[in-house]
Coordinates of C-alpha atoms and ligand atoms in Angstrom, one line a residue:
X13 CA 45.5 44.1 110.1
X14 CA 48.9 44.3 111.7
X15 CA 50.0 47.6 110.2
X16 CA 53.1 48.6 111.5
X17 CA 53.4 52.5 112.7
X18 CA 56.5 54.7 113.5
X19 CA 55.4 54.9 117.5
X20 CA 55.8 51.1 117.4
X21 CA 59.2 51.0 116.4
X22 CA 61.1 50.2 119.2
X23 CA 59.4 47.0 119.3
X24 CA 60.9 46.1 116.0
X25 CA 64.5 46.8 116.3
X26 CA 66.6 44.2 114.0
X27 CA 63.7 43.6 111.7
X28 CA 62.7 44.4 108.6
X29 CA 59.0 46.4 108.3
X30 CA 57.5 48.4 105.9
X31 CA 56.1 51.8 107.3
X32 CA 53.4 54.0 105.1
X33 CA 53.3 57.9 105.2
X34 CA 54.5 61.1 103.8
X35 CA 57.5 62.8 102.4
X36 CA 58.5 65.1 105.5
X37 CA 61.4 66.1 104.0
X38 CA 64.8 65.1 102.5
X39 CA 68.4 65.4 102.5
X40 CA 71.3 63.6 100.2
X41 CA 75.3 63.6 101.2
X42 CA 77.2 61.9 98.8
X43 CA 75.7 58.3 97.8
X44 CA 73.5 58.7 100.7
X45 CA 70.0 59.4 100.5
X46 CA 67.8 60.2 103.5
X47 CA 63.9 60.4 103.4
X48 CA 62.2 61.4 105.7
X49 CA 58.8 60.1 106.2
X50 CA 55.8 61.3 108.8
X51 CA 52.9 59.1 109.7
X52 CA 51.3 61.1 111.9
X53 CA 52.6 58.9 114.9
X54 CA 56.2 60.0 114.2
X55 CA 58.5 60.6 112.0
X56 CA 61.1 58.0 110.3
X57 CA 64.7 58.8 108.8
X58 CA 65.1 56.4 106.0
X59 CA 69.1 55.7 105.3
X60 CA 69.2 54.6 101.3
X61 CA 73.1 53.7 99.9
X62 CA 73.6 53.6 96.7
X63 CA 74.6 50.1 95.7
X64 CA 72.8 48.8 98.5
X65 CA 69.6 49.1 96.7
X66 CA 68.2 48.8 93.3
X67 CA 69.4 51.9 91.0
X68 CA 65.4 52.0 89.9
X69 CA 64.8 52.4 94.0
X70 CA 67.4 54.5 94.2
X71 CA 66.3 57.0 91.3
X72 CA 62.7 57.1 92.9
X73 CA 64.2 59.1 95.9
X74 CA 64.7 62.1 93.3
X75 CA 60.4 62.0 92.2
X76 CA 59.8 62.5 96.2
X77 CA 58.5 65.5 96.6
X78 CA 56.7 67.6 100.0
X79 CA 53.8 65.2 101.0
X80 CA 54.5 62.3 98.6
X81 CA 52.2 59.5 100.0
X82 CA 54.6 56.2 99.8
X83 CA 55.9 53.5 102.1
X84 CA 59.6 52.6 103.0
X85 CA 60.7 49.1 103.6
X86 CA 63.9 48.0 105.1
X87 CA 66.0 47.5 108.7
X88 CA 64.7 49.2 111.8
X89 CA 68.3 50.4 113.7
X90 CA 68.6 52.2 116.8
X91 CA 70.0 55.5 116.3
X92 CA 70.3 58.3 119.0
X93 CA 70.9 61.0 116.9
X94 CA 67.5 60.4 114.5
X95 CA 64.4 62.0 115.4
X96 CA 62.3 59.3 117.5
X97 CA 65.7 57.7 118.3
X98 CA 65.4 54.6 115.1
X99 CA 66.5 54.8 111.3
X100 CA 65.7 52.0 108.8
X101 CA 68.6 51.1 106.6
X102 CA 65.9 51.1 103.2
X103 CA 65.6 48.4 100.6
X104 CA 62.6 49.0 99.2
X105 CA 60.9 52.6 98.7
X106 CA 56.9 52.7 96.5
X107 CA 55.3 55.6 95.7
X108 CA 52.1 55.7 96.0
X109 CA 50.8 59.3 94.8
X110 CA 52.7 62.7 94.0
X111 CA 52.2 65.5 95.9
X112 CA 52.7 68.8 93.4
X113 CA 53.2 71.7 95.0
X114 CA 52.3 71.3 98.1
X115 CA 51.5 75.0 99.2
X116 CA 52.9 74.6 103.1
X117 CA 56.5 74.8 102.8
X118 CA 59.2 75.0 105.5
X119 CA 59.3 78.9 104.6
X120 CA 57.3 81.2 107.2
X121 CA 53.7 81.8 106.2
X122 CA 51.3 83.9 107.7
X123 CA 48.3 83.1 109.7
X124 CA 45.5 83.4 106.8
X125 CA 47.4 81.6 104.6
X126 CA 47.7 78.8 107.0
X127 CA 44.0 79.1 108.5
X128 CA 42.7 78.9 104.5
X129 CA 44.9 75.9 104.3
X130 CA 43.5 74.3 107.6
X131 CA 42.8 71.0 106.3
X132 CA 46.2 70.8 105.0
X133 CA 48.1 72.5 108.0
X134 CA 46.9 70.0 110.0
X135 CA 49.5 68.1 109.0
X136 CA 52.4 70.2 110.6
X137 CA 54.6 69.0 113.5
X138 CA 52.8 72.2 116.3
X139 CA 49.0 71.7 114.9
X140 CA 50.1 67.9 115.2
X141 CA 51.2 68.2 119.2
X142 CA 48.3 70.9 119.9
X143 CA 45.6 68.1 118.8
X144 CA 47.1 65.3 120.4
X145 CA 47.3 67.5 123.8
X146 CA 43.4 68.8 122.8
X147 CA 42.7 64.5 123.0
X148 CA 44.4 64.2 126.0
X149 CA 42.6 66.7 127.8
X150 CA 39.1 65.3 126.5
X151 CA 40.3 61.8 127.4
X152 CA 41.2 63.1 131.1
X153 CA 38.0 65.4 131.5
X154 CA 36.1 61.4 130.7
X155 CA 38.2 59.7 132.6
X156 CA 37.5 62.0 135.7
X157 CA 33.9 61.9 135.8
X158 CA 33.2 58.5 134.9
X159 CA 35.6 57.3 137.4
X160 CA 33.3 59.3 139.6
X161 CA 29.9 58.0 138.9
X162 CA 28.9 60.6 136.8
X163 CA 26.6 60.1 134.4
X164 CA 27.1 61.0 130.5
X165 CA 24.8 63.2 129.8
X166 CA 23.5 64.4 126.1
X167 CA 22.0 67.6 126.1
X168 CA 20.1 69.0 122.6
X169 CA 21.9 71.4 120.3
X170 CA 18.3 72.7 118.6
X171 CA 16.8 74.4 121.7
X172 CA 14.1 76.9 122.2
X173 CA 15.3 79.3 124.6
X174 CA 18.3 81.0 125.4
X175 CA 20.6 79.6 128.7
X176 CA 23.0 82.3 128.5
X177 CA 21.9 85.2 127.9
X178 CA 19.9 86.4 124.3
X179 CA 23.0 88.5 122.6
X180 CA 24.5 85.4 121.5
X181 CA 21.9 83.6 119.8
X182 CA 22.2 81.8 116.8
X183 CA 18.9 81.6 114.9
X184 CA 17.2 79.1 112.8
X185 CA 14.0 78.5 111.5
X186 CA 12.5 75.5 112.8
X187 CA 9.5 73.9 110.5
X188 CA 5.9 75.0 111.5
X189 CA 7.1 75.5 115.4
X190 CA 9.0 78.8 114.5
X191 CA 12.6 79.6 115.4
X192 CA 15.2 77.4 117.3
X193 CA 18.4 78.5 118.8
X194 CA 21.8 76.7 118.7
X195 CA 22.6 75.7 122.3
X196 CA 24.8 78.1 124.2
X197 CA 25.5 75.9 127.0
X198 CA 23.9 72.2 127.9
X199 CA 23.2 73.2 131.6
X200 CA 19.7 74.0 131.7
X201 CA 19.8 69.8 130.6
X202 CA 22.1 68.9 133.2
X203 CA 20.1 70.0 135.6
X204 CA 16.8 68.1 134.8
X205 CA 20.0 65.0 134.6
X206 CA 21.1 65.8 137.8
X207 CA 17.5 65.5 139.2
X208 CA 17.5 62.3 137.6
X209 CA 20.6 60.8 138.0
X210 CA 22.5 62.4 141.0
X211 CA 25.2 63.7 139.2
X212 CA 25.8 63.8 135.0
X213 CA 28.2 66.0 132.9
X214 CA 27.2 67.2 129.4
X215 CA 30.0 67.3 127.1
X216 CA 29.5 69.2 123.6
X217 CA 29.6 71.7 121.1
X218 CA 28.0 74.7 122.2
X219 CA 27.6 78.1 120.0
X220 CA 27.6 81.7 120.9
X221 CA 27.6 84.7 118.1
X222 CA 30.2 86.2 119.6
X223 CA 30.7 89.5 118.1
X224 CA 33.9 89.6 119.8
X225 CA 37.2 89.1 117.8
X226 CA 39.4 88.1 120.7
X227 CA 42.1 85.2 121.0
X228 CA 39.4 83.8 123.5
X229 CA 36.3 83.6 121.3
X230 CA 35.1 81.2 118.9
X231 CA 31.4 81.2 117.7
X232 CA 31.7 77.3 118.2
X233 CA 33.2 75.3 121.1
X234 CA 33.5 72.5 122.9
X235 CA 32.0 72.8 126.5
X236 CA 31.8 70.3 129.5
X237 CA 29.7 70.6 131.9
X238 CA 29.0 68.8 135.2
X239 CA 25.7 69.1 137.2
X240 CA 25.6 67.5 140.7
X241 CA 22.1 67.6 142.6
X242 CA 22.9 68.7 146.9
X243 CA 26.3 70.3 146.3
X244 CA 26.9 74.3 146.9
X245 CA 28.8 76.6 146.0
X246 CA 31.7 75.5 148.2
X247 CA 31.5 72.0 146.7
X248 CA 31.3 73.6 143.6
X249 CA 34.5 74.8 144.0
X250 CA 35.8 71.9 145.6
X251 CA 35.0 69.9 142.5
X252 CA 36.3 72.4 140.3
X253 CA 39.7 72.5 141.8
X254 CA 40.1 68.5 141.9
X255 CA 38.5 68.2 137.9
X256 CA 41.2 71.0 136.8
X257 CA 44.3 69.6 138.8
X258 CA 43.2 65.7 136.9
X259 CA 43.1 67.1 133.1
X260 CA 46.3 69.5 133.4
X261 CA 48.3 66.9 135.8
X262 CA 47.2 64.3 132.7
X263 CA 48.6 66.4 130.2
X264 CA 51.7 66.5 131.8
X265 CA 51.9 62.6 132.6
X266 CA 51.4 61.7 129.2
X267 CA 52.0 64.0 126.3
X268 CA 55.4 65.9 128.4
X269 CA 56.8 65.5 124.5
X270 CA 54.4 67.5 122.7
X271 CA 54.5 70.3 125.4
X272 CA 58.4 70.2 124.4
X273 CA 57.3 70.5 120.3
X274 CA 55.8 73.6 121.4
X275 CA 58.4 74.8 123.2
X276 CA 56.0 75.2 126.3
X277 CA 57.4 75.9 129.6
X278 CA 55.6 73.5 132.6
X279 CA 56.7 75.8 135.5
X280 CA 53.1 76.9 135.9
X281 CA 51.6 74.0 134.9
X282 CA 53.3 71.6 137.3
X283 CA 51.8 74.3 140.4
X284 CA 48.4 72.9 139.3
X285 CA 47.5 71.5 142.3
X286 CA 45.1 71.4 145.0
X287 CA 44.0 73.7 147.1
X288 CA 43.7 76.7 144.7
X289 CA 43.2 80.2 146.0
X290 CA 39.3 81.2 146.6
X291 CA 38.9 85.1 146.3
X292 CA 35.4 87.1 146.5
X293 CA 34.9 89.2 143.8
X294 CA 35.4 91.9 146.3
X295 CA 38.8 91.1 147.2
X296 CA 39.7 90.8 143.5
X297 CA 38.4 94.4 143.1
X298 CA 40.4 95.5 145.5
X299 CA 43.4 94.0 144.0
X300 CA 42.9 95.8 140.6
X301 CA 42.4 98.9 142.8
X302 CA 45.6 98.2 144.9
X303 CA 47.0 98.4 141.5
X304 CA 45.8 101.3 140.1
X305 CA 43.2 100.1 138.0
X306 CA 40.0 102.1 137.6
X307 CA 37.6 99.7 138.4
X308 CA 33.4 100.4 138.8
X309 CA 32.2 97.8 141.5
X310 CA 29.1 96.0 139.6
X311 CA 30.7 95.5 136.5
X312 CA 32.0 92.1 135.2
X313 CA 35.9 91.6 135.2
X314 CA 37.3 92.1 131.4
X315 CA 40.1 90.0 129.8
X316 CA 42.8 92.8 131.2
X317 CA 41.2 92.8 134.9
X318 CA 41.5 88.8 134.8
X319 CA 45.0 88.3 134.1
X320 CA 45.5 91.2 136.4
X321 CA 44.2 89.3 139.3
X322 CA 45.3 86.2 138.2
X323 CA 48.8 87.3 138.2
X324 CA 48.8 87.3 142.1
X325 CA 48.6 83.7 141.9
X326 CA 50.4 81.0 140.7
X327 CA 48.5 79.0 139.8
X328 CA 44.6 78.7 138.9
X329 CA 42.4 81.1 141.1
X330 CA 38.8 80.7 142.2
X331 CA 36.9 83.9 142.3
X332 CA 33.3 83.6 143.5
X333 CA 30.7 85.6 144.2
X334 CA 30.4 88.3 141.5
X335 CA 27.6 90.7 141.3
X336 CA 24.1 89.0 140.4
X337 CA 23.4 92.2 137.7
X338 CA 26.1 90.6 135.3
X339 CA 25.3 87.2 136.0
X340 CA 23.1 84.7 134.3
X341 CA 18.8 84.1 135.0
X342 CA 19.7 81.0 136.6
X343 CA 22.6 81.7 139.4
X344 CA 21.2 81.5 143.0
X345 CA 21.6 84.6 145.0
X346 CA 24.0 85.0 148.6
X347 CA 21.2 84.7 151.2
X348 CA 23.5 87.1 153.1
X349 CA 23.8 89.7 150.5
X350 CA 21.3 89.0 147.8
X351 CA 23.8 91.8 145.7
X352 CA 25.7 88.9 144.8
X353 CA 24.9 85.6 143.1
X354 CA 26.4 82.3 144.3
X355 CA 28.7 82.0 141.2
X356 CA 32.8 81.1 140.9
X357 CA 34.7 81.5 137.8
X358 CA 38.2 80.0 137.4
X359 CA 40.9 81.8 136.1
X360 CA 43.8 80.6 134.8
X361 CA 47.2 81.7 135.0
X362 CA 49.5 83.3 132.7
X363 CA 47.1 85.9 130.8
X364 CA 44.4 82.8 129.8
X365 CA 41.6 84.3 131.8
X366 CA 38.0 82.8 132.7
X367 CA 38.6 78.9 131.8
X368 CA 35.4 77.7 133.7
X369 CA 32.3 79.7 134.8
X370 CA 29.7 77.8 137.4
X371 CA 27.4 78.5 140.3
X372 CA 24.9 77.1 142.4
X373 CA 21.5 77.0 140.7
X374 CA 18.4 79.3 142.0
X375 CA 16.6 76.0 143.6
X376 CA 13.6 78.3 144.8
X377 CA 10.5 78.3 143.0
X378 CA 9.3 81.5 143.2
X379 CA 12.6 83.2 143.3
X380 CA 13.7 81.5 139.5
X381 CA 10.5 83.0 138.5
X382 CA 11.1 86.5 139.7
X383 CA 14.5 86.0 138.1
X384 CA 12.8 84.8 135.0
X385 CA 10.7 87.7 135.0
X386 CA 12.7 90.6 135.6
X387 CA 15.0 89.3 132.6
X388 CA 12.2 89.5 130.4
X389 CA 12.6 85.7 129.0
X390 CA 9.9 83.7 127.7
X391 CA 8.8 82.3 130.4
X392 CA 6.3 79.4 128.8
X393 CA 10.0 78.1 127.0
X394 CA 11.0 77.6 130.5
X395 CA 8.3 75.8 131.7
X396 CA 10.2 72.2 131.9
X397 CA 13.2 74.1 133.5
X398 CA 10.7 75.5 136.7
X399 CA 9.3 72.4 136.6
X400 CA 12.5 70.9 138.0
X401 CA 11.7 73.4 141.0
X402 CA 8.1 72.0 141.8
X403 CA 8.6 68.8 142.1
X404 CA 11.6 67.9 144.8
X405 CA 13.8 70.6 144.1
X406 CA 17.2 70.4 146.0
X407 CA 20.4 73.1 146.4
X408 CA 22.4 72.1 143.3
X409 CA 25.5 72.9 141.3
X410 CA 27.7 72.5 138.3
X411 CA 30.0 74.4 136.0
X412 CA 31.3 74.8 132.7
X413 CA 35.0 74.1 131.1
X414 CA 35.7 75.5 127.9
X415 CA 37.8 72.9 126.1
X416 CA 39.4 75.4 123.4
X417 CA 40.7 77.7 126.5
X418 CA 42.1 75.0 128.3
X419 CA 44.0 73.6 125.5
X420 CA 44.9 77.0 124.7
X421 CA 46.5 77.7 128.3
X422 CA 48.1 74.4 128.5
X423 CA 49.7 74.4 125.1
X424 CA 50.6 78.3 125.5
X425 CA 48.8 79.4 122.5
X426 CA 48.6 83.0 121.4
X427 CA 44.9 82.3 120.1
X428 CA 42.9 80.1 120.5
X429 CA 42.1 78.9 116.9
X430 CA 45.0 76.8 116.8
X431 CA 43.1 74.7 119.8
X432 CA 40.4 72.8 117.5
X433 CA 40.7 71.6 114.5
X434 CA 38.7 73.9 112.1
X435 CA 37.8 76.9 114.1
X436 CA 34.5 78.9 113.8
X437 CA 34.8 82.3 114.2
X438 CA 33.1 85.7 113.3
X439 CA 35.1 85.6 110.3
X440 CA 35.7 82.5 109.8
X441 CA 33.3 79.4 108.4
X442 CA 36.3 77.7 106.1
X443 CA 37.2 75.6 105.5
Ligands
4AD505 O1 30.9 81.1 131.6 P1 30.0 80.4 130.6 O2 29.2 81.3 129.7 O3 29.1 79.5 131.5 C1 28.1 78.7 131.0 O4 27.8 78.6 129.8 C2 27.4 77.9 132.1 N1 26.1 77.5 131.6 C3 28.3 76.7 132.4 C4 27.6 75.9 133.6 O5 27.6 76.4 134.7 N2 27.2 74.7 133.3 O6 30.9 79.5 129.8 C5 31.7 78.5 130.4 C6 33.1 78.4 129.8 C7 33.9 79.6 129.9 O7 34.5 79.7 131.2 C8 34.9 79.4 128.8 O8 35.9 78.5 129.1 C9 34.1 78.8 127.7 O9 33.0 78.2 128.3 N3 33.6 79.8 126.7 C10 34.1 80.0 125.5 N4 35.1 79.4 124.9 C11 35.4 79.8 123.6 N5 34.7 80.7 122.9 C12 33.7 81.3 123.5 N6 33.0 82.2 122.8 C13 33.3 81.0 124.9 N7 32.4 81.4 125.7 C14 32.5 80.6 126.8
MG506 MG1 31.5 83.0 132.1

């Protein structure tokens, strides 16, 4: 099959080719007709004279309506001043099916409308660049690991514990063995990889109830995860750093005209580069203080106290070792101030927050079970998971990127709904 698509167009300059799409949109000037037609690689400006083509092709152009499927044939010109930069001087235009009132028009509509409409909005020009950019970004996390030796590793969605904490559960029931629990995170299987293989990443869906209706929340995302068996915290970090200056550096190298679509500036984007600033979470308190901020040690940073911190920076900033209290089971603690667990979350700049949360895992045996324990979990669920600790246990790390607020931040979204293409959320399950 040697179909022919708009984004190969300047390969065909002089010849005639036939190119199959949509109605974008349409104009007329005298015995001109132009069509516009999108094929979701581009967009083509179709030039039709009258005289130059049949009167029955000719007439056709007035049955085009918003989203008419069809195909053009005709002349592929260079021409500076069309969108993508060719027109095709048209000889033949087919229809293939009407489009009758097509509900998305060029007028302003408002968010619920659109959202209800998902599966047709998908077809605009900014949900067009924002999913491209979303590929690129998964393309580049891939490209960065498995250039690296990791190992692709497939952790379970039906689980039957809880990795991150039991407030977020989804719930199902399971056959005769009970109740399962949508995955909140693949770690807790990255680690037995990492044991296995040296170093994996898990790259999934992951699900959290998130009561929450915040532009950073979905109830369903798209988490990657890399687990590497001997690296701290530091390395952690280091890691981190070199993973988030490859995806956003990618972005930039290869999708620069979708940024522009979105009118995205790439100030802040372009300063995504190694070494990042690394503040403990007791200097960042004392930056909210320094500004005025009423701010109890021991509590996690909110959404507010993020881009507060994060505003001293520009550009992504490291801030590890948080209190162990609002931390997860599984964080190992600072053997010089067991207060604080070995953790690092990385915020991002501009207002976007927490992009990727991580830590170095608890590698002691009877520690993880104290930990275990005191956080009332059940502990025979976790029995593979300690297992890990009995047999060759090693200091380890890993961390998690949350696609959804990465493509958010690099696209500049207001919310991150826009960032996949049919969002989950709290009130949201169409369509
Ligand atoms: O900080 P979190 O909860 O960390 C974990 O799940 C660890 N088990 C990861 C690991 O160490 N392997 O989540 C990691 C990232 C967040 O930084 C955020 O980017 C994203 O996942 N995330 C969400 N994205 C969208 N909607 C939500 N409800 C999210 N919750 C977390
Ligand atoms: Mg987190």
């Amino acid at each position: 099959m040697d179909r022919i698509y708009v984004e190969d167009l300047p390969a065909h300059e002089g010849e005639t080719v036939t190119i199959s799409g949509w109605l974008y949109n349409k104009r007329s000037s005298g015995k001109i007709r132009f069509p516009v037609l999108r094929d979701g690689t581009g967009y083509l400006q179709g030039v039709m004279v009258k005289g130059n083509v049949g009167d029955d092709v000719f007439a056709r152009f007035d049955e085009l309506t918003q989203e008419t499927s069809m195909s053009l044939t005709g002349r592929i010109r260079k021409e500076p001043r069309a969108p993508g930069g060719y027109e095709m001087d048209v000889t033949d235009l087919r229809i293939i099916h009407i489009s009758n009132d097509y509900p998305i028009t060029p007028k302003e509509h408002g968010i619920d409308f659109l959202m209800d409409r998902r599966h047709l909005w998908l077809r605009s020009s900014r949900t067009h660049a924002i999913l491209r950019i979303r590929h690129q970004v998964i393309r580049a996390i891939r490209e960065f690991f498995d250039s690296r030796g990791f190992v692709l590793f497939d952790a379970p969605i039906f689980t039957p514990a809880a990795c991150e904490g039991t407030s977020t559960l989804f719930e199902t029931d399971y056959f005769d063995l009970g109740k399962a629990y949508l995955t909140q995170s693949g770690q807790l299987y990255g680690e037995a990889g990492a044991m296995a293989f040296g170093k994996v990443y898990v790259f999934g869906p992951t699900f959290r109830a998130e009561k929450s209706k915040t532009r950073r929340h979905l109830t369903e995302f798209w988490m990657v995860e890399p687990e590497v068996a001997f690296n701290d915290l530091d390395d952690n970090m280091d890691l981190a750093e070199a993973f988030l200056e490859h995806v956003v550096q990618s972005v930039l190298a290869h999708r620069r005209a979708d940024l522009e679509t979105l009118g995205r500036k790439t100030a802040m984007l372009e300063n995504v580069r190694r070494p990042f600033p690394r503040i403990t979470y007791d200097e960042a308190v004392e930056i909210l203080k320094k500004k005025g901020i009423e701010f109890q040690w021991g509590n996690d940073l909110g959404g507010t106290d993020e881009t507060t911190v994060s505003a001293e920076f520009d550009r992504p900033v490291m801030v590890h070792r948080y209190p162990a209290e609002v931390k997860a089971f599984y964080m190992k603690r600072d053997p010089k101030n067991p207060k604080l667990a070995l953790a690092v979350d990385v915020l991002a700049p501009e207002g976007y927050g927490e992009i990727i949360g991580g830590s170095q895992r608890e590698d002691d045996l009877g520690a993880l079970l104290e930990r275990i324990k005191e956080q009332n979990l059940p502990r025979e669920a976790f029995e593979w998971y300690i297992d890990l600790r009995r047999y060759g246990s090693v200091p380890h790390s890993g961390f998690g990127l949350g696609v959804e607020r990465t493509v958010s931040w690099i696209c500049g979204l207001e919310h991150l709904r826009e960032a996949i293409p049919f969002p989950r959320m709290i009130y949201r399950l169409t369509p």
